[in-house]
Short mmCIF file of C-alpha atoms and ligand atoms in Angstrom, two decimals:
data_model
loop_
_atom_site.label_atom_id
_atom_site.label_comp_id
_atom_site.label_asym_id
_atom_site.label_seq_id
_atom_site.Cartn_x
_atom_site.Cartn_y
_atom_site.Cartn_z
CA MET A 1 2.06 -36.08 -12.44
CA SER A 2 1.20 -32.67 -13.92
CA GLY A 3 2.12 -30.50 -10.92
CA ASN A 4 0.38 -27.51 -9.38
CA PRO A 5 0.48 -24.33 -11.52
CA LEU A 6 -0.22 -22.02 -8.51
CA ASP A 7 -3.44 -20.67 -9.97
CA LEU A 8 -4.82 -17.70 -8.01
CA ARG A 9 -8.37 -18.05 -9.28
CA PRO A 10 -9.56 -21.28 -7.56
CA TRP A 11 -8.25 -19.79 -4.31
CA LEU A 12 -10.23 -16.58 -4.93
CA ALA A 13 -13.36 -18.68 -5.48
CA GLN A 14 -12.71 -20.34 -2.12
CA VAL A 15 -12.31 -16.94 -0.42
CA GLU A 16 -15.59 -15.78 -1.96
CA LYS A 17 -17.29 -18.86 -0.50
CA LEU A 18 -15.83 -17.99 2.90
CA GLY A 19 -17.50 -14.57 2.51
CA GLU A 20 -14.11 -12.82 2.72
CA LEU A 21 -13.82 -11.18 -0.73
CA ARG A 22 -15.02 -7.66 -1.64
CA GLU A 23 -14.99 -6.20 -5.13
CA VAL A 24 -14.21 -2.52 -5.44
CA ARG A 25 -14.91 -0.65 -8.68
CA GLY A 26 -13.72 2.70 -9.94
CA ALA A 27 -10.79 3.42 -7.55
CA ASP A 28 -7.82 5.45 -8.76
CA TRP A 29 -4.40 3.69 -8.91
CA ASN A 30 -2.96 6.99 -7.75
CA LEU A 31 -3.16 6.91 -3.91
CA GLU A 32 -6.85 5.92 -3.64
CA LEU A 33 -6.34 2.18 -4.04
CA GLY A 34 -3.51 2.31 -1.48
CA ALA A 35 -5.54 4.37 1.04
CA ILE A 36 -8.59 2.08 0.71
CA SER A 37 -6.41 -1.01 1.27
CA GLU A 38 -4.66 0.62 4.23
CA LEU A 39 -7.92 1.60 5.96
CA ASN A 40 -9.45 -1.81 5.20
CA VAL A 41 -6.62 -3.70 6.88
CA LYS A 42 -7.09 -1.72 10.12
CA LYS A 43 -10.58 -3.24 10.52
CA ASP A 44 -11.16 -6.17 12.87
CA ALA A 45 -11.94 -8.67 10.12
CA PRO A 46 -10.62 -7.19 6.89
CA PRO A 47 -11.80 -8.89 3.69
CA ALA A 48 -9.52 -9.36 0.68
CA LEU A 49 -10.11 -6.57 -1.86
CA LEU A 50 -10.31 -7.12 -5.60
CA PHE A 51 -10.14 -3.80 -7.47
CA ASP A 52 -11.59 -3.61 -10.98
CA GLU A 53 -12.40 -0.79 -13.42
CA ILE A 54 -9.38 1.05 -12.08
CA LYS A 55 -9.23 4.65 -13.31
CA GLY A 56 -7.67 4.82 -16.77
CA TYR A 57 -7.47 1.01 -17.20
CA PRO A 58 -9.66 -1.46 -19.05
CA LYS A 59 -12.22 -3.50 -17.13
CA GLY A 60 -10.66 -6.80 -16.10
CA PHE A 61 -7.17 -5.41 -15.38
CA ARG A 62 -7.41 -5.94 -11.63
CA VAL A 63 -5.42 -5.55 -8.40
CA LEU A 64 -5.83 -7.81 -5.34
CA THR A 65 -4.84 -6.61 -1.85
CA CYS A 66 -5.18 -7.81 1.77
CA SER A 67 -5.04 -11.44 0.60
CA THR A 68 -3.37 -12.88 3.71
CA SER A 69 -5.00 -10.75 6.44
CA SER A 70 -7.31 -13.25 8.22
CA PRO A 71 -6.84 -16.60 9.97
CA ALA A 72 -9.27 -18.30 7.56
CA ARG A 73 -7.53 -17.01 4.42
CA LEU A 74 -4.04 -17.64 5.75
CA SER A 75 -4.86 -21.21 6.78
CA SER A 76 -6.44 -21.88 3.37
CA ILE A 77 -3.32 -20.52 1.65
CA LEU A 78 -1.17 -22.86 3.75
CA ARG A 79 -3.46 -25.83 2.95
CA LEU A 80 -4.30 -26.24 6.64
CA PRO A 81 -7.79 -26.86 8.03
CA VAL A 82 -9.50 -23.45 7.94
CA GLN A 83 -8.97 -21.71 11.29
CA ALA A 84 -11.07 -18.99 12.89
CA THR A 85 -8.48 -17.71 15.38
CA HIS A 86 -4.81 -16.84 15.17
CA GLN A 87 -3.96 -18.97 18.23
CA GLY A 88 -5.54 -21.96 16.44
CA LEU A 89 -3.56 -21.16 13.33
CA VAL A 90 -0.20 -20.88 15.15
CA GLU A 91 -0.87 -24.18 16.94
CA THR A 92 -1.76 -25.93 13.66
CA LEU A 93 1.30 -24.46 12.00
CA ARG A 94 3.79 -25.41 14.69
CA GLY A 95 6.31 -28.04 13.59
CA LYS A 96 5.19 -27.81 9.94
CA PRO A 97 7.98 -25.49 8.65
CA ALA A 98 10.65 -27.99 9.78
CA GLN A 99 8.78 -30.81 8.01
CA TRP A 100 8.34 -28.77 4.81
CA GLN A 101 12.01 -27.87 4.81
CA ALA A 102 13.03 -31.51 5.21
CA GLN A 103 10.67 -32.61 2.41
CA ALA A 104 11.51 -29.80 -0.04
CA PRO A 105 14.40 -31.56 -1.88
CA LYS A 106 11.90 -34.21 -3.05
CA TYR A 107 9.74 -31.64 -4.83
CA ASP A 108 11.68 -30.33 -7.81
CA PRO A 109 9.29 -28.30 -9.97
CA ILE A 110 7.88 -29.99 -13.08
CA VAL A 111 8.34 -28.20 -16.41
CA ALA A 112 5.00 -27.78 -18.21
CA THR A 113 4.66 -27.11 -21.92
CA THR A 114 1.72 -24.75 -21.65
CA GLY A 115 -0.02 -22.61 -19.05
CA ALA A 116 -2.57 -19.84 -18.58
CA VAL A 117 0.11 -17.15 -18.31
CA LEU A 118 0.89 -17.68 -22.01
CA GLU A 119 -2.56 -16.36 -23.04
CA ASN A 120 -1.03 -12.98 -23.88
CA VAL A 121 2.50 -11.90 -24.67
CA GLN A 122 4.09 -8.48 -25.15
CA SER A 123 7.34 -8.81 -27.06
CA GLU A 124 7.41 -5.00 -27.17
CA PRO A 125 7.01 -4.57 -23.41
CA ASP A 126 4.80 -1.94 -21.84
CA VAL A 127 4.62 -2.45 -18.09
CA LEU A 128 2.46 0.70 -17.87
CA ALA A 129 -0.34 -1.39 -19.39
CA PHE A 130 -0.95 -2.71 -15.86
CA PRO A 131 -2.53 -0.59 -13.09
CA SER A 132 0.50 -0.39 -10.77
CA PRO A 133 -0.50 1.67 -7.76
CA CYS A 134 1.20 4.67 -6.29
CA TRP A 135 0.44 3.39 -2.80
CA HIS A 136 1.32 6.29 -0.48
CA GLU A 137 1.83 10.04 -0.75
CA MET A 138 5.57 9.94 -0.01
CA ASP A 139 6.42 6.97 -2.25
CA GLY A 140 9.00 7.57 -4.95
CA GLY A 141 6.65 6.35 -7.70
CA ARG A 142 4.43 3.49 -8.82
CA TYR A 143 5.21 0.00 -7.52
CA ILE A 144 4.23 -2.90 -9.76
CA GLY A 145 5.93 -5.39 -7.42
CA THR A 146 4.94 -5.68 -3.76
CA GLY A 147 3.16 -9.06 -3.44
CA CYS A 148 5.53 -10.44 -6.08
CA SER A 149 8.06 -13.27 -6.44
CA VAL A 150 11.39 -12.44 -8.09
CA VAL A 151 13.03 -15.50 -9.69
CA THR A 152 16.82 -15.41 -10.21
CA ARG A 153 19.70 -17.85 -10.77
CA ASP A 154 23.10 -18.23 -9.19
CA LEU A 155 26.24 -17.56 -11.28
CA ASP A 156 28.25 -20.66 -10.45
CA SER A 157 25.58 -23.22 -9.49
CA ASP A 158 22.10 -24.15 -10.68
CA TRP A 159 20.42 -22.75 -7.55
CA VAL A 160 17.26 -20.82 -8.43
CA ASN A 161 16.08 -18.38 -5.75
CA VAL A 162 12.65 -16.80 -5.40
CA GLY A 163 12.37 -13.70 -3.18
CA THR A 164 9.78 -10.99 -2.59
CA TYR A 165 11.54 -7.73 -3.38
CA ARG A 166 9.70 -4.53 -4.24
CA ALA A 167 9.76 -3.38 -7.87
CA GLN A 168 9.27 0.24 -8.94
CA VAL A 169 8.14 1.17 -12.44
CA LEU A 170 10.68 3.57 -13.97
CA ASP A 171 9.18 3.66 -17.48
CA SER A 172 7.43 1.26 -19.86
CA LYS A 173 10.49 -1.02 -20.12
CA HIS A 174 12.35 -0.60 -16.85
CA VAL A 175 11.71 -1.56 -13.24
CA ALA A 176 14.06 -1.12 -10.28
CA VAL A 177 14.23 -4.05 -7.86
CA ASP A 178 15.25 -3.36 -4.26
CA MET A 179 17.12 -6.37 -2.83
CA VAL A 180 18.60 -5.59 0.57
CA PRO A 181 22.26 -6.71 1.04
CA GLY A 182 22.37 -10.24 2.40
CA LYS A 183 19.11 -11.32 0.73
CA HIS A 184 19.63 -14.34 -1.48
CA GLY A 185 18.68 -12.59 -4.74
CA ARG A 186 21.12 -9.81 -3.86
CA ILE A 187 23.94 -12.29 -3.24
CA GLN A 188 23.34 -13.83 -6.67
CA TYR A 189 23.20 -10.37 -8.25
CA GLU A 190 26.45 -9.24 -6.62
CA LYS A 191 28.27 -12.27 -8.06
CA HIS A 192 27.08 -11.38 -11.58
CA LYS A 193 27.99 -7.74 -11.04
CA LYS A 194 31.52 -8.64 -9.98
CA ALA A 195 31.93 -10.91 -13.02
CA GLY A 196 30.58 -8.14 -15.32
CA LYS A 197 27.69 -10.37 -16.44
CA ARG A 198 24.02 -9.51 -17.05
CA PHE A 199 21.64 -10.85 -14.43
CA ALA A 200 18.45 -12.63 -15.54
CA MET A 201 15.18 -12.03 -13.68
CA ALA A 202 11.59 -13.20 -13.97
CA ILE A 203 9.12 -11.30 -11.78
CA VAL A 204 5.86 -13.09 -10.96
CA LEU A 205 3.25 -10.41 -10.26
CA GLY A 206 0.38 -12.58 -9.08
CA SER A 207 -0.27 -16.25 -8.41
CA ASP A 208 -1.77 -18.44 -5.70
CA PRO A 209 -0.73 -16.30 -2.68
CA LEU A 210 1.23 -19.25 -1.33
CA GLY A 211 3.83 -18.07 -3.88
CA TYR A 212 4.56 -14.69 -2.35
CA LEU A 213 3.89 -15.89 1.20
CA ILE A 214 6.86 -18.26 0.88
CA SER A 215 9.07 -16.05 -1.29
CA GLY A 216 8.59 -13.38 1.42
CA ILE A 217 10.02 -15.43 4.30
CA GLU A 218 13.47 -16.78 5.05
CA ILE A 219 13.93 -20.13 3.31
CA PRO A 220 17.43 -21.62 3.74
CA PHE A 221 20.30 -20.43 1.55
CA GLY A 222 20.66 -22.64 -1.52
CA MET A 223 17.09 -23.98 -1.41
CA CYS A 224 14.60 -23.08 -4.14
CA GLU A 225 11.28 -21.71 -2.86
CA TRP A 226 9.39 -23.65 -5.59
CA ASN A 227 10.64 -26.85 -3.89
CA TYR A 228 9.50 -25.63 -0.47
CA ILE A 229 6.06 -24.75 -1.86
CA GLY A 230 5.91 -28.22 -3.45
CA ALA A 231 6.46 -29.71 0.02
CA ILE A 232 3.54 -27.66 1.43
CA LEU A 233 1.29 -28.74 -1.46
CA GLY A 234 2.46 -32.36 -1.41
CA GLU A 235 3.00 -32.10 -5.19
CA PRO A 236 5.54 -30.27 -7.36
CA VAL A 237 4.92 -26.80 -8.70
CA ALA A 238 4.24 -26.80 -12.47
CA VAL A 239 6.50 -24.18 -14.06
CA LEU A 240 7.18 -22.79 -17.50
CA LYS A 241 10.71 -21.93 -18.52
CA GLY A 242 10.88 -18.30 -19.67
CA GLU A 243 11.61 -17.91 -23.40
CA VAL A 244 14.08 -15.14 -22.76
CA THR A 245 15.71 -16.07 -19.45
CA GLY A 246 15.08 -19.81 -19.07
CA LEU A 247 13.94 -19.04 -15.49
CA PRO A 248 11.07 -21.11 -14.06
CA PHE A 249 7.76 -19.43 -13.09
CA PRO A 250 4.37 -20.97 -12.17
CA ALA A 251 2.37 -21.94 -15.26
CA ALA A 252 -0.79 -20.17 -14.07
CA SER A 253 0.91 -16.92 -12.99
CA GLU A 254 -1.18 -13.82 -13.63
CA ILE A 255 1.60 -11.60 -15.02
CA VAL A 256 5.32 -12.33 -15.49
CA LEU A 257 8.03 -9.87 -16.51
CA GLU A 258 11.20 -11.37 -17.99
CA GLY A 259 14.41 -9.51 -18.57
CA PHE A 260 17.95 -8.69 -17.47
CA VAL A 261 19.83 -6.30 -15.26
CA GLU A 262 22.67 -5.17 -17.52
CA PRO A 263 26.09 -4.86 -15.85
CA ASN A 264 26.17 -1.87 -13.49
CA ASP A 265 22.69 -0.67 -14.47
CA GLU A 266 21.61 0.68 -11.08
CA ARG A 267 19.13 3.55 -10.95
CA THR A 268 17.35 5.75 -8.43
CA GLU A 269 14.70 3.85 -6.48
CA GLY A 270 12.32 4.81 -3.67
CA PRO A 271 11.68 6.08 -1.15
CA PHE A 272 9.16 3.47 -0.08
CA GLY A 273 7.70 2.70 3.37
CA GLU A 274 8.95 -0.31 5.33
CA PHE A 275 7.23 -3.08 7.30
CA HIS A 276 7.73 -1.20 10.60
CA GLY A 277 5.79 1.82 9.40
CA TYR A 278 8.49 4.34 8.43
CA TYR A 279 10.43 5.61 5.45
CA PRO A 280 13.86 4.86 6.91
CA GLY A 281 15.82 6.40 4.06
CA LYS A 282 15.69 8.73 1.11
CA ALA A 283 15.70 7.43 -2.46
CA GLY A 284 18.65 5.08 -3.05
CA THR A 285 19.83 3.06 -6.01
CA ALA A 286 18.71 -0.41 -7.04
CA PRO A 287 19.43 -2.84 -9.88
CA CYS A 288 17.35 -1.90 -12.92
CA MET A 289 15.73 -4.66 -14.95
CA THR A 290 15.26 -4.03 -18.65
CA VAL A 291 12.06 -5.89 -19.45
CA SER A 292 12.20 -7.83 -22.68
CA ARG A 293 9.05 -9.97 -22.47
CA VAL A 294 5.73 -9.71 -20.60
CA HIS A 295 3.40 -12.71 -20.31
CA TYR A 296 -0.09 -12.32 -18.84
CA ARG A 297 -3.42 -14.05 -18.47
CA ASP A 298 -6.67 -12.70 -19.84
CA ASN A 299 -8.07 -10.24 -17.26
CA PRO A 300 -4.85 -10.31 -15.23
CA ILE A 301 -4.78 -9.79 -11.47
CA LEU A 302 -1.80 -7.87 -10.05
CA MET A 303 -1.05 -8.96 -6.47
CA GLY A 304 -0.49 -5.97 -4.19
CA SER A 305 0.91 -6.13 -0.66
CA PRO A 306 2.25 -2.73 0.38
CA PRO A 307 4.17 -2.28 3.61
CA ALA A 308 3.05 0.59 5.91
CA LYS A 309 2.52 1.46 9.57
CA PRO A 310 1.21 -1.80 11.06
CA PRO A 311 -1.24 -3.39 10.93
CA ASN A 312 -0.43 -3.44 7.23
CA ASP A 313 -1.26 -5.69 4.30
CA TYR A 314 1.05 -8.52 5.32
CA SER A 315 1.83 -7.91 9.01
CA TYR A 316 -0.77 -10.46 10.12
CA SER A 317 0.73 -13.24 8.00
CA LYS A 318 4.21 -12.37 9.24
CA ALA A 319 3.00 -12.40 12.88
CA VAL A 320 1.52 -15.88 12.46
CA MET A 321 4.45 -17.36 10.53
CA ARG A 322 7.11 -15.88 12.79
CA SER A 323 5.22 -16.80 16.00
CA ALA A 324 5.14 -20.45 14.92
CA LEU A 325 8.83 -20.35 13.90
CA LEU A 326 9.85 -18.71 17.20
CA HIS A 327 7.85 -21.21 19.24
CA ASP A 328 9.54 -24.10 17.43
CA ALA A 329 12.98 -22.49 17.81
CA LEU A 330 12.52 -22.03 21.58
CA VAL A 331 11.44 -25.64 22.04
CA ALA A 332 14.33 -26.85 19.84
CA SER A 333 16.75 -24.86 22.02
CA GLY A 334 15.71 -26.97 25.01
CA LEU A 335 13.48 -24.42 26.76
CA SER A 336 10.73 -26.18 28.69
CA GLU A 337 7.13 -25.18 29.36
CA VAL A 338 6.68 -22.79 26.44
CA LYS A 339 2.93 -22.16 26.33
CA ALA A 340 2.55 -19.64 23.49
CA VAL A 341 4.52 -17.06 21.50
CA TRP A 342 3.34 -14.00 19.65
CA ALA A 343 5.40 -11.74 17.37
CA HIS A 344 3.27 -8.60 17.48
CA GLU A 345 2.19 -6.78 14.35
CA ILE A 346 3.00 -3.43 16.00
CA GLY A 347 6.66 -4.44 15.82
CA GLY A 348 6.37 -5.74 12.26
CA ALA A 349 6.56 -9.27 13.77
CA ARG A 350 10.22 -8.57 14.61
CA MET A 351 10.59 -5.80 17.19
CA PHE A 352 8.14 -6.70 19.97
CA ASN A 353 7.86 -10.41 20.74
CA VAL A 354 6.27 -12.14 23.72
CA VAL A 355 6.53 -15.64 25.14
CA ALA A 356 4.29 -17.14 27.84
CA ILE A 357 5.80 -19.88 30.02
CA ARG A 358 4.92 -21.83 33.13
CA GLN A 359 7.85 -21.13 35.46
CA ARG A 360 9.57 -24.26 36.75
CA TYR A 361 12.87 -23.09 38.23
CA ALA A 362 14.81 -19.99 39.25
CA GLY A 363 16.15 -18.29 36.13
CA HIS A 364 13.67 -19.97 33.77
CA SER A 365 11.91 -16.74 32.74
CA ARG A 366 15.19 -14.89 32.13
CA GLN A 367 16.44 -17.79 30.01
CA ALA A 368 13.24 -17.66 27.94
CA GLY A 369 13.62 -13.93 27.32
CA HIS A 370 17.25 -14.11 26.23
CA LEU A 371 16.58 -17.06 23.93
CA LEU A 372 13.60 -15.26 22.39
CA SER A 373 15.75 -12.21 21.79
CA GLN A 374 18.71 -14.09 20.30
CA CYS A 375 17.54 -17.29 18.57
CA GLY A 376 18.16 -17.61 14.82
CA VAL A 377 14.75 -16.52 13.58
CA GLY A 378 14.37 -13.90 16.36
CA ALA A 379 17.63 -11.95 16.51
CA TYR A 380 17.33 -9.65 13.48
CA MET A 381 15.90 -6.31 14.67
CA SER A 382 14.40 -7.76 17.85
CA ARG A 383 14.03 -4.80 20.24
CA TYR A 384 11.75 -5.88 23.10
CA SER A 385 11.43 -9.51 24.16
CA VAL A 386 8.88 -9.96 26.92
CA VAL A 387 8.28 -13.04 29.08
CA VAL A 388 4.92 -13.51 30.82
CA ASP A 389 3.33 -16.18 32.99
CA ASP A 390 0.89 -18.56 31.36
CA ASP A 391 -2.19 -16.79 32.75
CA ILE A 392 -1.39 -14.02 30.22
CA ASP A 393 -2.31 -14.31 26.54
CA PRO A 394 0.89 -13.17 24.78
CA SER A 395 -1.09 -11.97 21.74
CA ASN A 396 -3.22 -9.62 23.86
CA LEU A 397 -1.33 -6.34 24.26
CA HIS A 398 -3.55 -5.18 27.15
CA GLU A 399 -2.71 -8.30 29.15
CA VAL A 400 0.96 -8.19 28.23
CA MET A 401 1.36 -4.54 29.22
CA TRP A 402 -0.67 -5.14 32.41
CA ALA A 403 1.89 -7.80 33.33
CA VAL A 404 4.76 -5.41 32.47
CA ALA A 405 3.14 -2.65 34.54
CA THR A 406 2.36 -4.82 37.57
CA ARG A 407 4.89 -7.68 37.72
CA THR A 408 8.21 -5.97 37.07
CA ASP A 409 10.72 -4.04 39.08
CA PRO A 410 12.44 -2.14 36.25
CA ALA A 411 15.82 -2.00 38.00
CA VAL A 412 15.84 -5.80 38.27
CA ASP A 413 13.62 -7.11 35.50
CA ILE A 414 14.90 -5.38 32.39
CA ASP A 415 18.15 -6.78 30.97
CA ILE A 416 19.89 -4.78 28.29
CA ILE A 417 21.91 -6.57 25.62
CA ARG A 418 24.37 -4.25 23.88
CA ARG A 419 25.68 -4.49 20.31
CA GLY A 420 22.90 -6.84 19.20
CA MET A 421 21.79 -7.44 15.62
CA GLY A 422 20.11 -4.31 14.24
CA SER A 423 19.53 -2.90 10.77
CA LYS A 424 20.08 0.19 8.70
CA ASN A 425 16.35 -0.09 7.97
CA ASP A 426 15.54 0.54 11.63
CA PRO A 427 13.90 3.99 12.06
CA MET A 428 16.18 4.40 15.12
CA TYR A 429 19.30 3.86 12.97
CA VAL A 430 19.65 7.66 12.76
CA ALA A 431 20.26 7.67 16.52
CA TYR A 432 22.43 4.53 16.75
CA GLY A 433 25.77 5.20 18.40
CA SER A 434 27.71 4.00 15.35
CA ASP A 435 27.39 3.45 11.59
CA THR A 436 27.59 -0.28 12.20
CA PRO A 437 24.04 -1.58 12.47
CA TRP A 438 24.27 -2.98 15.97
CA THR A 439 21.81 -1.88 18.58
CA SER A 440 20.76 -2.61 22.13
CA LYS A 441 17.90 -4.95 22.99
CA ALA A 442 15.74 -5.20 26.10
CA VAL A 443 14.57 -8.42 27.70
CA ILE A 444 11.64 -7.70 30.00
CA ASP A 445 10.91 -10.38 32.55
CA ALA A 446 7.24 -9.70 33.36
CA CYS A 447 6.66 -12.98 35.17
CA ARG A 448 5.82 -12.95 38.87
CA PRO A 449 9.16 -13.16 40.73
CA TRP A 450 10.09 -16.83 41.15
CA ASP A 451 10.99 -16.37 44.83
CA HIS A 452 7.61 -14.72 45.54
CA LEU A 453 5.25 -17.06 43.73
CA HIS A 454 3.90 -18.11 47.14
CA ASP A 455 3.11 -14.61 48.41
CA PHE A 456 2.51 -12.64 45.19
CA PRO A 457 -0.88 -10.86 45.44
CA ALA A 458 -3.82 -12.72 43.92
CA VAL A 459 -5.41 -11.38 40.72
CA ALA A 460 -8.63 -9.49 41.37
CA GLU A 461 -10.99 -10.93 38.78
CA ALA A 462 -13.71 -13.55 38.56
CA SER A 463 -12.31 -17.09 38.30
CA LYS A 464 -12.36 -18.79 34.85
CA ASP A 465 -15.11 -21.07 36.08
CA LEU A 466 -17.29 -18.21 37.32
CA GLN A 467 -16.66 -16.27 34.09
CA GLU A 468 -17.80 -19.22 31.96
CA LYS A 469 -20.92 -19.86 34.02
CA THR A 470 -21.80 -16.15 33.96
CA ARG A 471 -21.25 -15.89 30.20
CA ALA A 472 -23.44 -18.94 29.63
CA LYS A 473 -26.26 -17.67 31.83
CA TRP A 474 -26.10 -14.03 30.63
CA LYS A 475 -25.15 -14.63 27.00
CA ASP A 476 -27.58 -12.01 25.58
CA LEU A 477 -26.08 -9.37 27.83
CA LEU A 478 -22.40 -10.41 27.54
C1 LIG B 501 5.29 -7.83 0.77
C2 LIG B 501 6.75 -7.95 1.06
C3 LIG B 501 7.65 -7.01 0.56
C4 LIG B 501 9.02 -7.14 0.78
N1 LIG B 501 9.88 -6.24 0.23
C5 LIG B 501 11.21 -6.44 0.32
C6 LIG B 501 12.12 -5.59 -0.39
O1 LIG B 501 11.72 -4.65 -1.08
N2 LIG B 501 13.45 -5.86 -0.30
C7 LIG B 501 13.93 -6.89 0.43
O2 LIG B 501 15.15 -7.11 0.45
N3 LIG B 501 13.11 -7.69 1.15
C8 LIG B 501 11.76 -7.51 1.09
N4 LIG B 501 10.90 -8.32 1.76
C9 LIG B 501 11.44 -9.37 2.65
C10 LIG B 501 11.95 -10.54 1.84
O3 LIG B 501 10.99 -10.98 0.92
C11 LIG B 501 12.33 -11.70 2.74
O4 LIG B 501 13.39 -11.31 3.59
C12 LIG B 501 12.72 -12.96 1.97
O5 LIG B 501 13.23 -13.91 2.87
C13 LIG B 501 13.73 -12.66 0.88
O6 LIG B 501 14.02 -13.83 0.17
P1 LIG B 501 15.47 -14.50 0.26
O7 LIG B 501 15.54 -15.02 1.68
O8 LIG B 501 15.40 -15.58 -0.75
O9 LIG B 501 16.44 -13.44 -0.03
C14 LIG B 501 9.51 -8.21 1.56
C15 LIG B 501 8.61 -9.15 2.10
C16 LIG B 501 7.25 -9.03 1.84
C17 LIG B 501 6.32 -10.09 2.39
#
């Protein structure tokens, strides 16, 4: 078996066939590329954007953005039947993450001897040769790594981790990599730092987007993301071992930086916007990688996925992935009659989550809300957890807020949980009551009151049946 080298280009050809790829020529890496991508992703059906002839760069040195922002593209990345709606996608996805996780140990990557990423090599590195964007006006600089996968190794075991952590260009040979405390790459780094040892890194800056989709979500501690991706593909990932670091990266990667963080080499990094739409802090410090080798394909494609006020480049993919994970977690916790879950993009798929249930017993809706707010995948930075009846589509904010406005008695139906799991990245951290990142959380029970199901006023709208018949008869009008 030769393995799958995670080649971006066959996937791009597929996206072109779906009619979801737009080429953009002549944009400036300085702010323009970021602003175009940001405005594009606010559209109803945003295409993926492939930028070429970027100002000051040779033709062929390209940047891809908005790769995961539609149900069709996201389902194709996940190797699922192509879906037209996000509900369809969440339903198809449900149960799969648990299967992939269970299968992952069987899919150790296969080491290849050659691969497209070896077409070009810089042994005298110049990361400025690539059109890294300055995405937003208040960013601290140019970010080469947003839709990237950072490969690192543990100090005292052979565990290889792959995480999506932003990487800022400091100069032609140095990039700063922001790994938040607690992230797996950070844990490995801290061990090296304590032991006074240099820390090897390989940064993959473009591949089949399945790469950064999986390195950007929480895969269990100790598990290698290449294994997990192998389980999704049903075949191992084909990797090359870096000449300098020995770290494994996909053989068809677009661009790979190899190098080391020397002991205590931490430099100023940021500021940079976050997934919730704010700059929560000023510039900080981050481990600085000294790049010693750059490998890249002919006409390389840099994968960009900048965070910003949602909807942003990757908020849709996070909403879908986290909705499926939350739905599975609620069912696994023993909650019955879960109809649908949606982790809204407005909350960065973390801060405003909704579950629809069919109520079966007194206390059912409150149980659903507390579980949604506190389950493993849901607790971090959850702020509002809303429970609605199953006549409400949890992904439709109008319907959800109509239920909140009309089916709640605030004094009774909003539970406040104090000292819940928050984050220093929360824009509200400045107003938290303590330096410790705990925060309150609200559970809003927007279901019709259980003891008044029999006499709760009827909804004033045409029945489903009448709506369907009317739509069919008056389809030109409606
Ligand atoms: C596009 C994108 C950018 C991200 N940027 C960062 C970042 O700069 N720092 C960070 O710690 N996490 C970042 N994340 C979140 C992590 O990738 C995510 O928590 C992942 O689980 C980290 O991998 P780990 O669990 O192996 O540590 C980003 C995610 C995405 C999708």
